[in-house]
XYZ file of C-alpha atoms in Angstrom:
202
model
C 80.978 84.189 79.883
C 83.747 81.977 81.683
C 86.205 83.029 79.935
C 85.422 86.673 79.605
C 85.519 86.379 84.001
C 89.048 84.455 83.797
C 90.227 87.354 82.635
C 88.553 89.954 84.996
C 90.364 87.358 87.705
C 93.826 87.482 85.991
C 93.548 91.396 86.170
C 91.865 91.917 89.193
C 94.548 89.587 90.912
C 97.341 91.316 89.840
C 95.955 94.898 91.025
C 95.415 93.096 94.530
C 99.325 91.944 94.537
C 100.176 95.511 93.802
C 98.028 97.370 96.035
C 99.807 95.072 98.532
C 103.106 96.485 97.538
C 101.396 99.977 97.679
C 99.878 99.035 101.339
C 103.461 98.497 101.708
C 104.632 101.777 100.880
C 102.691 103.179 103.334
C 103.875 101.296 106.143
C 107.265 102.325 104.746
C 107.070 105.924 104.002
C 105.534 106.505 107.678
C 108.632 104.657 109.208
C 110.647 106.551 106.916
C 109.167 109.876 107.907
C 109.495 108.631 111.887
C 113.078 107.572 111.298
C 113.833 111.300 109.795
C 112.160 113.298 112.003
C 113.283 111.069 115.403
C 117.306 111.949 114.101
C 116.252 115.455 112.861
C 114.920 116.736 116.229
C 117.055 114.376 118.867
C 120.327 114.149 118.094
C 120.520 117.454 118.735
C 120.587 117.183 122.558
C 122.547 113.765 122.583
C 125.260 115.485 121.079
C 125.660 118.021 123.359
C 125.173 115.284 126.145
C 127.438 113.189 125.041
C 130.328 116.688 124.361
C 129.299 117.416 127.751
C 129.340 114.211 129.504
C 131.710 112.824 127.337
C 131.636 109.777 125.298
C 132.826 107.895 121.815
C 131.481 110.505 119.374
C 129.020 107.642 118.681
C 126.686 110.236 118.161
C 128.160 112.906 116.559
C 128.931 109.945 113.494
C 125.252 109.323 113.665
C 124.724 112.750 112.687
C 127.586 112.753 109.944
C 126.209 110.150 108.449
C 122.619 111.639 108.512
C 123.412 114.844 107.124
C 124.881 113.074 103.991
C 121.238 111.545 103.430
C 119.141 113.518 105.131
C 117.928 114.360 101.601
C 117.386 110.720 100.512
C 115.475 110.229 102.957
C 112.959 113.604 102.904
C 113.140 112.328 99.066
C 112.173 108.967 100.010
C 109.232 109.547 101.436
C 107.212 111.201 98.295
C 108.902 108.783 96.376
C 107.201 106.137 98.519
C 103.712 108.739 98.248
C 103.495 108.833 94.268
C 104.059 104.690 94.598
C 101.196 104.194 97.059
C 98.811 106.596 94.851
C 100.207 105.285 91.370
C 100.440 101.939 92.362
C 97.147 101.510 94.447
C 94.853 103.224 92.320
C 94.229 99.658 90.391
C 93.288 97.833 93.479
C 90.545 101.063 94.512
C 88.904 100.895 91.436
C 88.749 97.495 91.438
C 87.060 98.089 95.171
C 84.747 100.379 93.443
C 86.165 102.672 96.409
C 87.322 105.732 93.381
C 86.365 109.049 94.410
C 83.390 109.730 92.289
C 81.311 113.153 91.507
C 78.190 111.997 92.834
C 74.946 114.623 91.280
C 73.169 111.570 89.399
C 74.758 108.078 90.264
C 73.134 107.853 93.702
C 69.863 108.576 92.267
C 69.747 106.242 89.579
C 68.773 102.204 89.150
C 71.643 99.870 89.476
C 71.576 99.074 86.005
C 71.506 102.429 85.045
C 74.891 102.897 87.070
C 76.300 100.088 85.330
C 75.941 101.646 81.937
C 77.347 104.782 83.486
C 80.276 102.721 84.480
C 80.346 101.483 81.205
C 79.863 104.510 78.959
C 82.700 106.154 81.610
C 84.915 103.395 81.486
C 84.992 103.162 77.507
C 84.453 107.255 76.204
C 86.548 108.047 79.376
C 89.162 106.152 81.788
C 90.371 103.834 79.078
C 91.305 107.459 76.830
C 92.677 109.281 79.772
C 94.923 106.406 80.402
C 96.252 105.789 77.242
C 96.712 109.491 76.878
C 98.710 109.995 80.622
C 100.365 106.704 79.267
C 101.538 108.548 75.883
C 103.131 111.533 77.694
C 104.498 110.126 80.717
C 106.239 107.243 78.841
C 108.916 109.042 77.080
C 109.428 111.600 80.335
C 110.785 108.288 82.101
C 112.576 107.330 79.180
C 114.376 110.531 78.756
C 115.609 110.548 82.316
C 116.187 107.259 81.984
C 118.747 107.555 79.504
C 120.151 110.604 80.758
C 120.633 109.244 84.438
C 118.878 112.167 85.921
C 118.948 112.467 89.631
C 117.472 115.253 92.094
C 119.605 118.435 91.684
C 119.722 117.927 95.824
C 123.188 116.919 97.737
C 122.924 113.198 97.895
C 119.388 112.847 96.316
C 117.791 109.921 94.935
C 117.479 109.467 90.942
C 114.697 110.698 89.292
C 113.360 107.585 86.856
C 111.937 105.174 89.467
C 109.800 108.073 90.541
C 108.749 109.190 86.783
C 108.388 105.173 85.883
C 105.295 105.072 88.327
C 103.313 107.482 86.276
C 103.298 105.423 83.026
C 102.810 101.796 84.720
C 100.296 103.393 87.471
C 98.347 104.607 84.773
C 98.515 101.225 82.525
C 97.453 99.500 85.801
C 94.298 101.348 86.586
C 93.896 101.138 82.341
C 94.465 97.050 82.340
C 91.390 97.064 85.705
C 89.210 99.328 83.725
C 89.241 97.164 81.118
C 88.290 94.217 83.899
C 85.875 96.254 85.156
C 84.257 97.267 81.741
C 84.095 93.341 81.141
C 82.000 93.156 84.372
C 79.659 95.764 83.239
C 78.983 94.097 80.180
C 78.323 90.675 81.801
C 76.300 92.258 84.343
C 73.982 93.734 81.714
C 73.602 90.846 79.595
C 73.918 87.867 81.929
C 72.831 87.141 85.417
C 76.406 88.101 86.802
C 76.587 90.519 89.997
C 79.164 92.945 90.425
C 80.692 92.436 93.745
C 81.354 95.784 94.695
C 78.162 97.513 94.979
C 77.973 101.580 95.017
C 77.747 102.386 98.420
C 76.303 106.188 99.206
C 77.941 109.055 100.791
C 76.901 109.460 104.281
C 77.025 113.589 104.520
Protein backbone atom coordinates (compact mmCIF):
# COMPACT_ATOMS: atom_id res chain seq x y z
CA UNK A 1 0.00 0.00 0.00
CA UNK A 2 2.91 2.59 0.78
CA UNK A 3 3.96 2.83 -2.23
CA UNK A 4 0.77 2.83 -4.17
CA UNK A 5 0.00 6.31 -1.59
CA UNK A 6 3.62 7.81 -2.53
CA UNK A 7 2.35 8.14 -5.60
CA UNK A 8 -1.21 9.55 -4.91
CA UNK A 9 1.22 12.24 -2.84
CA UNK A 10 3.57 12.90 -5.84
CA UNK A 11 0.35 13.65 -7.95
CA UNK A 12 -1.77 15.17 -5.62
CA UNK A 13 1.20 17.63 -4.76
CA UNK A 14 1.77 18.73 -7.99
CA UNK A 15 -2.10 19.57 -8.71
CA UNK A 16 -1.86 21.69 -5.35
CA UNK A 17 1.33 23.72 -6.86
CA UNK A 18 -0.74 24.33 -9.91
CA UNK A 19 -3.98 25.22 -8.57
CA UNK A 20 -1.75 27.78 -6.78
CA UNK A 21 -0.66 29.17 -10.06
CA UNK A 22 -4.40 28.98 -11.13
CA UNK A 23 -5.44 30.82 -7.65
CA UNK A 24 -3.00 33.08 -9.14
CA UNK A 25 -4.64 33.74 -12.25
CA UNK A 26 -7.45 34.84 -10.63
CA UNK A 27 -5.97 37.38 -8.58
CA UNK A 28 -4.44 38.43 -11.91
CA UNK A 29 -7.15 38.43 -14.39
CA UNK A 30 -9.38 40.57 -11.81
CA UNK A 31 -6.49 43.21 -11.59
CA UNK A 32 -6.22 42.92 -15.16
CA UNK A 33 -9.90 43.51 -15.78
CA UNK A 34 -9.69 46.61 -12.98
CA UNK A 35 -6.62 48.00 -14.70
CA UNK A 36 -8.70 47.97 -18.22
CA UNK A 37 -11.75 49.15 -17.25
CA UNK A 38 -10.18 52.06 -14.63
CA UNK A 39 -8.18 53.52 -18.17
CA UNK A 40 -11.21 52.61 -20.39
CA UNK A 41 -13.79 54.77 -18.52
CA UNK A 42 -11.34 57.63 -16.82
CA UNK A 43 -9.05 58.86 -18.97
CA UNK A 44 -11.64 60.12 -20.72
CA UNK A 45 -12.30 63.14 -18.45
CA UNK A 46 -8.51 63.62 -17.48
CA UNK A 47 -7.88 64.33 -20.89
CA UNK A 48 -10.15 66.87 -21.38
CA UNK A 49 -8.99 68.26 -17.88
CA UNK A 50 -5.77 68.28 -18.52
CA UNK A 51 -6.61 70.09 -22.65
CA UNK A 52 -8.59 72.33 -20.61
CA UNK A 53 -6.50 73.12 -17.71
CA UNK A 54 -3.52 72.50 -19.43
CA UNK A 55 -0.73 70.24 -18.68
CA UNK A 56 2.26 67.80 -20.17
CA UNK A 57 0.03 65.60 -22.36
CA UNK A 58 0.96 63.07 -19.62
CA UNK A 59 -2.30 61.82 -20.16
CA UNK A 60 -3.11 61.92 -23.51
CA UNK A 61 0.36 59.35 -23.87
CA UNK A 62 -1.36 57.24 -21.32
CA UNK A 63 -4.09 56.83 -23.64
CA UNK A 64 -1.75 56.31 -26.80
CA UNK A 65 -0.20 53.82 -25.28
CA UNK A 66 -3.48 52.09 -24.12
CA UNK A 67 -5.15 52.07 -27.28
CA UNK A 68 -2.17 50.09 -28.80
CA UNK A 69 -3.01 47.24 -26.13
CA UNK A 70 -6.17 47.77 -25.18
CA UNK A 71 -6.69 44.43 -26.98
CA UNK A 72 -3.94 42.55 -25.08
CA UNK A 73 -5.27 43.29 -22.34
CA UNK A 74 -9.35 42.45 -22.98
CA UNK A 75 -7.34 39.27 -24.47
CA UNK A 76 -5.54 38.80 -21.36
CA UNK A 77 -8.06 38.35 -19.24
CA UNK A 78 -9.78 35.01 -20.86
CA UNK A 79 -6.46 33.99 -21.43
CA UNK A 80 -5.93 34.20 -17.67
CA UNK A 81 -9.93 32.48 -17.42
CA UNK A 82 -9.18 29.21 -19.58
CA UNK A 83 -5.73 28.99 -17.21
CA UNK A 84 -7.62 29.19 -13.91
CA UNK A 85 -10.36 26.54 -15.25
CA UNK A 86 -7.69 24.33 -17.20
CA UNK A 87 -5.21 24.59 -14.75
CA UNK A 88 -7.31 24.26 -11.46
CA UNK A 89 -9.48 21.59 -12.39
CA UNK A 90 -6.64 19.00 -10.96
CA UNK A 91 -6.52 20.55 -7.60
CA UNK A 92 -10.88 20.42 -7.42
CA UNK A 93 -10.98 17.00 -8.12
CA UNK A 94 -8.45 16.25 -5.97
CA UNK A 95 -10.79 18.35 -3.28
CA UNK A 96 -13.51 16.09 -4.33
CA UNK A 97 -15.15 19.71 -4.85
CA UNK A 98 -16.11 18.57 -9.06
CA UNK A 99 -19.48 19.49 -9.95
CA UNK A 100 -21.25 16.22 -9.86
CA UNK A 101 -24.93 15.07 -11.20
CA UNK A 102 -26.20 14.10 -7.99
CA UNK A 103 -29.77 11.51 -8.61
CA UNK A 104 -28.01 8.39 -6.81
CA UNK A 105 -24.58 9.31 -5.12
CA UNK A 106 -26.18 11.06 -2.13
CA UNK A 107 -28.33 8.18 -1.53
CA UNK A 108 -25.95 5.52 -1.55
CA UNK A 109 -23.31 3.83 1.20
CA UNK A 110 -19.89 5.29 1.17
CA UNK A 111 -18.49 2.34 -0.26
CA UNK A 112 -20.89 2.19 -2.78
CA UNK A 113 -19.74 5.84 -3.85
CA UNK A 114 -16.33 4.73 -3.92
CA UNK A 115 -16.93 2.13 -6.56
CA UNK A 116 -18.89 4.79 -8.39
CA UNK A 117 -15.82 6.86 -8.24
CA UNK A 118 -14.04 4.06 -9.36
CA UNK A 119 -16.12 2.59 -12.18
CA UNK A 120 -16.35 6.65 -13.29
CA UNK A 121 -12.89 7.29 -12.95
CA UNK A 122 -11.71 4.14 -15.08
CA UNK A 123 -14.88 3.59 -17.98
CA UNK A 124 -15.01 7.47 -17.87
CA UNK A 125 -12.58 10.52 -16.85
CA UNK A 126 -9.44 8.62 -17.65
CA UNK A 127 -11.15 8.08 -21.63
CA UNK A 128 -12.45 11.56 -21.86
CA UNK A 129 -9.06 12.80 -21.04
CA UNK A 130 -7.04 10.94 -23.19
CA UNK A 131 -9.54 11.64 -25.89
CA UNK A 132 -9.65 15.86 -25.23
CA UNK A 133 -5.81 15.09 -24.93
CA UNK A 134 -5.73 13.45 -28.61
CA UNK A 135 -7.53 16.38 -30.30
CA UNK A 136 -6.36 19.30 -28.53
CA UNK A 137 -2.66 18.25 -28.82
CA UNK A 138 -2.05 18.75 -32.41
CA UNK A 139 -4.50 22.13 -32.42
CA UNK A 140 -1.57 23.66 -30.20
CA UNK A 141 0.93 22.19 -32.27
CA UNK A 142 -0.38 23.52 -35.46
CA UNK A 143 -0.52 27.06 -34.17
CA UNK A 144 2.44 26.48 -32.70
CA UNK A 145 4.31 26.05 -35.71
CA UNK A 146 2.49 28.45 -37.65
CA UNK A 147 2.94 31.38 -35.04
CA UNK A 148 -0.70 32.12 -34.98
CA UNK A 149 -1.78 35.16 -33.12
CA UNK A 150 -5.38 36.81 -32.59
CA UNK A 151 -6.49 38.33 -35.95
CA UNK A 152 -7.01 41.58 -33.39
CA UNK A 153 -4.65 44.90 -33.67
CA UNK A 154 -1.97 44.15 -31.18
CA UNK A 155 -3.40 40.79 -29.85
CA UNK A 156 -1.76 38.20 -27.96
CA UNK A 157 -0.64 34.77 -29.74
CA UNK A 158 -2.84 32.09 -29.84
CA UNK A 159 -0.64 28.78 -28.56
CA UNK A 160 -0.24 29.56 -24.84
CA UNK A 161 -3.99 29.75 -24.78
CA UNK A 162 -4.58 26.38 -26.97
CA UNK A 163 -1.48 24.67 -24.84
CA UNK A 164 -3.80 24.81 -21.66
CA UNK A 165 -6.34 22.51 -23.14
CA UNK A 166 -3.99 19.52 -23.71
CA UNK A 167 -1.88 19.87 -20.29
CA UNK A 168 -5.25 20.91 -18.29
CA UNK A 169 -6.69 17.89 -19.44
CA UNK A 170 -3.45 15.54 -18.75
CA UNK A 171 -3.52 17.19 -15.27
CA UNK A 172 -6.99 16.35 -14.16
CA UNK A 173 -6.06 12.71 -16.18
CA UNK A 174 -2.57 12.24 -14.03
CA UNK A 175 -5.19 13.14 -10.42
CA UNK A 176 -7.75 10.75 -11.66
CA UNK A 177 -5.44 8.28 -11.83
CA UNK A 178 -4.39 9.36 -7.95
CA UNK A 179 -7.69 9.36 -7.11
CA UNK A 180 -8.61 5.92 -8.73
CA UNK A 181 -5.53 4.58 -6.59
CA UNK A 182 -7.39 5.90 -3.49
CA UNK A 183 -10.51 4.16 -4.38
CA UNK A 184 -8.89 1.02 -4.70
CA UNK A 185 -7.03 1.26 -1.35
CA UNK A 186 -10.05 2.42 0.26
CA UNK A 187 -11.93 -0.72 -0.79
CA UNK A 188 -9.42 -3.18 -0.02
CA UNK A 189 -7.49 -1.73 2.92
CA UNK A 190 -8.40 0.27 5.92
CA UNK A 191 -7.36 3.62 4.10
CA UNK A 192 -9.89 6.73 4.32
CA UNK A 193 -10.34 9.03 1.64
CA UNK A 194 -9.84 12.44 2.94
CA UNK A 195 -12.26 14.23 1.07
CA UNK A 196 -15.54 12.95 1.99
CA UNK A 197 -18.80 13.67 -0.34
CA UNK A 198 -20.37 16.39 1.21
CA UNK A 199 -24.34 16.93 0.17
CA UNK A 200 -25.97 19.69 -1.61
CA UNK A 201 -27.73 21.94 0.69
CA UNK A 202 -30.90 23.01 -1.74
Amino acid sequence: MSPLLTVTGWIDELSRRIGIVAIYFVLFASLVCAFNALLRYSLGGLIWLEQNVGGAGLFSGILGVYGRNSNSLSEAQWYLFAGMVMLGGAWTLKLNEHVRVDLVYGSVSERTRTWIDLLGGIFFLLPICALMIYFTWPWFVLSWVTNEASSNSGGLPLWPVKLSLPVGFALVGLQGISEIIKCYLALTSNYVREFAYEKPVQ
